[in-house]
Amino acid sequence: MMAQDTGRHSAAIEAAKLALTIATINQDNYRAATSWAIMAISEAELGFYDDALTNNQLAIDWYSSISNQRAILGLYQNRGFILNSQGNTSEAKAIYLDAISQAEQLDHQDAIHEIYSNLAAIAFTDGDLKLSNNYAEKTLAYAQESDDRSLSAHAYSIMAINYVYLNELEIAKDYFERGNRFFEEFKMVSQLADNFKSWSEAMASIKNYEAAYNAQIRYKSLSDKIFNTERESRMLRIKELYQATQKDQEIEKLAFENQRKNIEIENKSLEQKIWLLSAVIAILAFVMLSIFYRKLKNSNQTLTKYNTKLNEERFIDPLTGSLSRRFFEVQQREHILSSSEISFSLFVLDI
């Protein structure tokens, strides 16, 4: 709103968009509606009337959902301003008259007389100077009674131009300067520029080209100031976007590096797990082989014991415990008879 009041409408729109984003994230509908309302006015000032009407309607819809009649009244006034700026004076006038009815129901005198000042501007555009002055005088009377300097300044600005066309130049000049003093004091550059533009056109219409030229120079100076401010704001915004893009690229690069490092860590962890699993498998295999070897060794020992016992049973007579005939036959066959140098005789007596 501060940017808007000083005529920096691009900055106002950017700030309102940022506020809208934050409000949306936080589900803050009140601030979202406020952001839409601010954007609508600045978009109208920059000539984006369709966007302005859309955002204005979004704000109206939300305030209607909570039945906030005073806020709706203000938004209707804004809608009239947008339509009037668009050149749709007939629809703007209808909106303002409807808004006056609402303001009267709410007994909202400030709003009533603010709307009078807008109707005065429309009446001037329509060429009805008497009606325009009538509305402006009502506005001025109320503003002075309530000590509303801002409303007084707007009324003075309208009446100043009306009095030029009514050929009351002294009054016109006095009112023109009164309005300017307020706009200058509160740095309302956009309103001040508009006032000089209207004054230049009015002076040219009565062939006072010197005053028209001087007012036009002042208007150009103020317009250039607004333009330069807008341009600087846009340049700043582009710079911010560029820096944000650079930061995003750096963040993406860091994210990629972190991802790569995480993959390396995961790979190393996987390798360690594989080595650990291999070691466990090897240990288990060793243990199983050891158990199998021990079982095989025990089995061989048992088999050897059985074989030895079988040999004993083969060669020893179970009754007498002496060597059996089979033993002597084996010995004869395998040992004694294997030598050709030994001659012998064997006598066996079985009693």
Coordinates of C-alpha atoms in Angstrom, one line a residue:
M1 CA 0.0 0.0 0.0
M2 CA 2.9 2.4 0.7
A3 CA 4.3 1.7 -2.8
Q4 CA 0.8 2.3 -4.3
D5 CA 0.3 5.6 -2.5
T6 CA 3.6 6.9 -3.9
G7 CA 2.7 5.8 -7.5
R8 CA 5.1 2.8 -7.6
H9 CA 2.4 0.4 -8.9
S10 CA 4.8 -2.3 -10.3
A11 CA 6.4 -2.5 -6.8
A12 CA 2.9 -2.6 -5.2
I13 CA 1.9 -5.5 -7.5
E14 CA 5.1 -7.4 -6.8
A15 CA 4.7 -6.9 -3.0
A16 CA 1.1 -7.9 -3.1
K17 CA 1.9 -11.1 -5.1
L18 CA 4.5 -12.0 -2.5
A19 CA 2.0 -11.3 0.3
L20 CA -0.6 -13.4 -1.6
T21 CA 1.8 -16.3 -1.9
I22 CA 2.6 -16.2 1.9
A23 CA -1.1 -15.8 2.7
T24 CA -2.0 -18.8 0.5
I25 CA 0.7 -21.0 2.2
N26 CA -0.6 -20.0 5.6
Q27 CA -4.2 -20.3 4.5
D28 CA -4.7 -16.6 5.6
N29 CA -7.8 -15.7 3.5
Y30 CA -8.0 -12.2 5.0
R31 CA -4.5 -11.2 3.8
A32 CA -5.1 -13.0 0.5
A33 CA -8.2 -10.8 -0.1
T34 CA -6.3 -7.7 0.9
S35 CA -3.6 -8.6 -1.6
W36 CA -6.1 -9.1 -4.4
A37 CA -7.6 -5.7 -3.6
I38 CA -4.2 -3.9 -3.7
M39 CA -3.2 -5.6 -6.9
A40 CA -6.5 -4.6 -8.6
I41 CA -5.9 -0.9 -8.0
S42 CA -2.3 -0.9 -9.2
E43 CA -3.2 -3.1 -12.2
A44 CA -5.9 -0.5 -13.1
E45 CA -3.3 2.3 -12.8
L46 CA -1.0 0.4 -15.2
G47 CA -3.8 -0.3 -17.6
F48 CA -4.3 -4.0 -16.9
Y49 CA -8.0 -3.6 -16.5
D50 CA -9.1 -7.2 -17.0
D51 CA -6.7 -8.5 -14.4
A52 CA -7.8 -5.7 -12.1
L53 CA -11.5 -6.6 -12.4
T54 CA -10.7 -10.3 -11.8
N55 CA -8.7 -9.6 -8.6
N56 CA -11.3 -7.1 -7.4
Q57 CA -14.0 -9.8 -7.9
L58 CA -11.9 -12.4 -6.0
A59 CA -11.7 -10.0 -3.0
I60 CA -15.4 -9.2 -3.2
D61 CA -16.3 -12.9 -3.3
W62 CA -14.3 -13.7 -0.2
Y63 CA -15.7 -10.7 1.8
S64 CA -19.2 -11.7 0.7
S65 CA -18.6 -15.2 2.1
I66 CA -18.0 -13.7 5.6
S67 CA -20.7 -11.0 5.1
N68 CA -18.3 -8.1 5.7
Q69 CA -20.4 -5.3 4.2
R70 CA -18.0 -2.4 4.9
A71 CA -15.2 -4.2 3.1
I72 CA -17.5 -5.0 0.2
L73 CA -18.5 -1.4 0.0
G74 CA -14.8 -0.3 -0.3
L75 CA -14.3 -2.9 -3.0
Y76 CA -17.3 -1.7 -4.9
Q77 CA -15.7 1.8 -4.9
N78 CA -12.5 0.3 -6.2
R79 CA -14.5 -1.5 -8.9
G80 CA -16.1 1.8 -10.0
F81 CA -12.6 3.3 -10.1
I82 CA -11.3 0.5 -12.4
L83 CA -14.3 0.7 -14.7
N84 CA -14.0 4.5 -14.9
S85 CA -10.3 4.2 -15.7
Q86 CA -11.1 1.7 -18.4
G87 CA -13.5 4.3 -19.9
N88 CA -16.6 2.4 -19.0
T89 CA -18.2 5.4 -17.2
S90 CA -21.8 4.2 -17.5
E91 CA -21.1 0.9 -15.6
A92 CA -18.8 2.8 -13.2
K93 CA -21.6 5.2 -12.4
A94 CA -24.1 2.3 -11.8
I95 CA -21.6 0.7 -9.4
Y96 CA -21.1 4.0 -7.5
L97 CA -24.8 4.6 -7.2
D98 CA -25.2 1.0 -5.9
A99 CA -22.3 1.7 -3.5
I100 CA -24.0 4.8 -2.2
S101 CA -27.1 2.8 -1.3
Q102 CA -25.0 0.4 0.6
A103 CA -23.1 3.2 2.4
E104 CA -26.4 4.8 3.4
Q105 CA -27.7 1.5 4.8
L106 CA -24.4 1.3 6.8
D107 CA -24.6 5.0 7.7
H108 CA -21.0 5.2 6.4
Q109 CA -20.6 8.9 5.7
D110 CA -17.0 8.8 4.7
A111 CA -17.8 6.3 2.0
I112 CA -20.8 8.3 0.8
H113 CA -18.7 11.4 0.2
E114 CA -15.7 9.5 -1.3
I115 CA -18.2 8.1 -3.8
Y116 CA -19.5 11.7 -4.4
S117 CA -16.0 12.7 -5.4
N118 CA -15.9 9.8 -7.9
L119 CA -19.3 10.7 -9.3
A120 CA -18.1 14.2 -9.7
A121 CA -15.2 13.0 -11.8
I122 CA -17.6 11.0 -14.0
A123 CA -20.0 13.9 -14.3
F124 CA -17.1 16.0 -15.5
T125 CA -16.2 13.4 -18.1
D126 CA -19.8 13.4 -19.2
G127 CA -19.6 17.2 -19.6
D128 CA -22.2 17.9 -16.8
L129 CA -20.1 20.5 -14.9
K130 CA -23.0 21.6 -12.7
L131 CA -23.6 18.0 -11.4
S132 CA -19.9 17.5 -11.1
N133 CA -19.5 20.6 -8.9
N134 CA -22.6 19.6 -6.9
Y135 CA -21.0 16.3 -6.0
A136 CA -17.6 17.9 -5.3
E137 CA -19.1 20.6 -3.1
K138 CA -20.9 18.0 -1.0
T139 CA -17.7 16.1 -0.7
L140 CA -15.7 19.2 0.3
A141 CA -18.3 20.3 2.9
Y142 CA -18.2 16.9 4.5
A143 CA -14.4 16.7 4.3
Q144 CA -13.9 20.1 6.0
E145 CA -16.5 19.2 8.7
S146 CA -14.7 15.9 9.4
D147 CA -11.2 17.4 8.9
D148 CA -10.4 14.8 6.2
R149 CA -7.6 16.6 4.3
S150 CA -7.2 13.8 1.8
L151 CA -10.9 13.9 0.7
S152 CA -10.7 17.7 0.7
A153 CA -7.7 17.6 -1.7
H154 CA -9.5 15.3 -4.1
A155 CA -12.6 17.6 -4.0
Y156 CA -10.4 20.7 -4.6
S157 CA -8.8 19.0 -7.6
I158 CA -12.1 18.2 -9.2
M159 CA -13.6 21.6 -8.5
A160 CA -10.5 23.4 -9.8
I161 CA -10.9 21.9 -13.2
N162 CA -14.7 22.5 -13.2
Y163 CA -14.1 26.2 -12.3
V164 CA -11.7 26.6 -15.2
Y165 CA -14.4 25.5 -17.6
L166 CA -16.9 27.7 -15.8
N167 CA -14.4 30.6 -16.3
E168 CA -13.9 31.2 -12.6
L169 CA -10.1 31.2 -12.9
E170 CA -9.2 32.7 -9.5
I171 CA -11.2 30.1 -7.6
A172 CA -9.9 27.4 -9.9
K173 CA -6.3 28.4 -9.3
D174 CA -6.8 28.6 -5.5
Y175 CA -8.4 25.1 -5.4
F176 CA -5.8 23.7 -7.7
E177 CA -3.0 24.9 -5.4
R178 CA -4.8 23.6 -2.3
G179 CA -5.1 20.1 -3.7
N180 CA -1.4 20.1 -4.8
R181 CA -0.2 21.2 -1.4
F182 CA -1.7 18.1 0.2
F183 CA -0.5 15.7 -2.5
E184 CA 3.0 17.1 -2.2
E185 CA 3.0 17.0 1.5
F186 CA 2.1 13.3 1.6
K187 CA 4.2 12.5 -1.5
M188 CA 1.1 11.3 -3.5
V189 CA 3.0 11.5 -6.8
S190 CA 0.5 9.8 -9.0
Q191 CA -2.4 12.0 -7.8
L192 CA -0.2 15.1 -8.1
A193 CA 0.8 14.2 -11.7
D194 CA -2.8 13.6 -12.6
N195 CA -3.8 17.0 -11.2
F196 CA -1.1 18.8 -13.3
K197 CA -2.2 16.8 -16.4
S198 CA -5.8 17.8 -15.9
W199 CA -4.8 21.4 -15.3
S200 CA -2.7 21.5 -18.4
E201 CA -5.6 20.3 -20.5
A202 CA -8.0 22.8 -18.9
M203 CA -5.5 25.7 -19.5
A204 CA -5.1 24.6 -23.1
S205 CA -8.9 24.6 -23.6
I206 CA -9.1 28.3 -22.6
K207 CA -6.0 29.0 -24.8
N208 CA -3.7 29.8 -21.8
Y209 CA -0.9 28.0 -23.4
E210 CA 1.8 29.3 -21.1
A211 CA 0.1 27.8 -18.0
A212 CA -0.7 24.7 -20.0
Y213 CA 2.9 24.3 -21.1
N214 CA 4.3 24.9 -17.5
A215 CA 1.7 22.4 -16.1
Q216 CA 2.7 19.9 -18.8
I217 CA 6.4 20.2 -17.9
R218 CA 5.5 19.6 -14.3
Y219 CA 3.4 16.6 -15.3
K220 CA 6.2 15.2 -17.4
S221 CA 8.7 15.6 -14.6
L222 CA 6.4 13.8 -12.2
S223 CA 5.6 11.1 -14.8
D224 CA 9.3 10.6 -15.4
K225 CA 9.8 10.2 -11.7
I226 CA 7.0 7.6 -11.5
F227 CA 8.4 5.9 -14.6
N228 CA 12.0 5.9 -13.3
T229 CA 10.7 4.5 -10.0
E230 CA 8.8 1.8 -11.9
R231 CA 11.8 1.1 -14.0
E232 CA 14.1 0.8 -11.0
S233 CA 11.6 -1.4 -9.3
R234 CA 11.4 -3.7 -12.4
M235 CA 15.2 -3.7 -12.7
L236 CA 15.4 -4.6 -9.0
R237 CA 12.9 -7.3 -9.5
I238 CA 14.8 -8.7 -12.4
K239 CA 18.0 -8.6 -10.4
E240 CA 16.2 -10.4 -7.5
L241 CA 14.9 -13.0 -10.0
Y242 CA 18.4 -13.5 -11.4
Q243 CA 19.9 -13.8 -8.0
A244 CA 17.2 -16.2 -7.0
T245 CA 17.9 -18.3 -10.2
Q246 CA 21.6 -18.3 -9.3
K247 CA 20.8 -19.5 -5.8
D248 CA 18.5 -22.1 -7.2
Q249 CA 21.3 -23.4 -9.5
E250 CA 23.7 -23.4 -6.5
I251 CA 21.1 -25.3 -4.4
E252 CA 20.6 -27.8 -7.3
K253 CA 24.4 -28.2 -7.6
L254 CA 24.7 -28.8 -3.9
A255 CA 21.8 -31.2 -4.0
F256 CA 23.4 -33.1 -6.8
E257 CA 26.7 -33.2 -4.9
N258 CA 24.9 -34.4 -1.8
Q259 CA 23.1 -37.0 -3.9
R260 CA 26.4 -38.2 -5.4
K261 CA 28.0 -38.4 -2.0
N262 CA 25.0 -40.2 -0.6
I263 CA 25.2 -42.7 -3.4
E264 CA 28.9 -43.2 -2.7
I265 CA 28.2 -43.7 1.0
E266 CA 25.4 -46.1 0.1
N267 CA 27.8 -48.0 -2.2
K268 CA 30.4 -48.2 0.5
S269 CA 27.9 -49.3 3.0
L270 CA 26.7 -51.9 0.5
E271 CA 30.3 -53.1 -0.1
Q272 CA 30.8 -53.3 3.7
K273 CA 27.6 -55.3 4.0
I274 CA 28.7 -57.6 1.1
W275 CA 32.1 -58.1 2.8
L276 CA 30.4 -58.8 6.1
L277 CA 28.0 -61.2 4.5
S278 CA 30.8 -62.9 2.7
A279 CA 32.7 -63.2 6.0
V280 CA 29.7 -64.6 7.8
I281 CA 29.1 -67.1 4.9
A282 CA 32.8 -68.1 5.0
I283 CA 32.7 -68.5 8.8
L284 CA 29.5 -70.6 8.5
A285 CA 31.0 -72.7 5.8
F286 CA 34.2 -73.2 7.9
V287 CA 32.1 -74.2 10.9
M288 CA 30.0 -76.5 8.8
L289 CA 33.1 -78.1 7.2
S290 CA 34.7 -78.4 10.6
I291 CA 31.5 -80.1 11.9
F292 CA 31.4 -82.4 8.9
Y293 CA 35.1 -83.2 9.2
R294 CA 34.7 -84.1 12.9
K295 CA 31.7 -86.2 12.1
L296 CA 33.7 -87.9 9.2
K297 CA 36.7 -88.4 11.5
N298 CA 34.5 -89.9 14.2
S299 CA 32.8 -92.1 11.6
N300 CA 36.2 -93.3 10.3
Q301 CA 37.4 -94.0 13.9
T302 CA 34.2 -96.0 14.6
L303 CA 34.6 -97.9 11.3
T304 CA 38.2 -98.7 12.1
K305 CA 37.2 -99.9 15.5
Y306 CA 34.5 -102.1 13.9
N307 CA 37.0 -103.4 11.4
T308 CA 39.5 -104.2 14.1
K309 CA 36.8 -106.0 16.1
L310 CA 35.8 -107.9 13.0
N311 CA 39.4 -109.0 12.4
E312 CA 39.5 -110.2 16.0
E313 CA 36.3 -112.1 15.6
R314 CA 37.8 -113.6 12.3
F315 CA 41.0 -114.8 13.8
I316 CA 40.2 -115.6 17.5
D317 CA 38.2 -118.5 18.6
P318 CA 35.4 -117.2 20.8
L319 CA 35.3 -120.4 22.9
T320 CA 39.0 -120.7 23.8
G321 CA 40.2 -117.2 23.0
S322 CA 43.1 -118.7 21.0
L323 CA 44.1 -118.0 17.4
S324 CA 41.8 -119.9 15.0
R325 CA 42.7 -122.1 12.1
R326 CA 41.9 -119.3 9.7
F327 CA 44.7 -117.2 11.2
F328 CA 47.2 -119.9 10.5
E329 CA 45.9 -120.3 7.0
V330 CA 46.2 -116.6 6.3
Q331 CA 49.7 -116.5 7.8
Q332 CA 50.7 -119.5 5.8
R333 CA 49.4 -118.1 2.6
E334 CA 50.6 -114.5 3.0
H335 CA 53.8 -114.9 5.0
I336 CA 55.3 -118.3 5.4
L337 CA 54.7 -119.6 2.0
S338 CA 55.8 -116.4 0.4
S339 CA 59.5 -117.3 1.0
S340 CA 61.0 -120.1 -1.1
E341 CA 64.0 -120.4 1.1
I342 CA 62.0 -121.7 4.1
S343 CA 61.1 -125.4 4.3
F344 CA 58.9 -126.5 7.1
S345 CA 56.3 -128.9 8.2
L346 CA 53.2 -128.0 10.2
F347 CA 51.4 -130.3 12.5
V348 CA 48.0 -129.3 13.8
L349 CA 46.2 -131.2 16.5
D350 CA 42.6 -130.2 17.3
I351 CA 41.5 -131.8 20.6

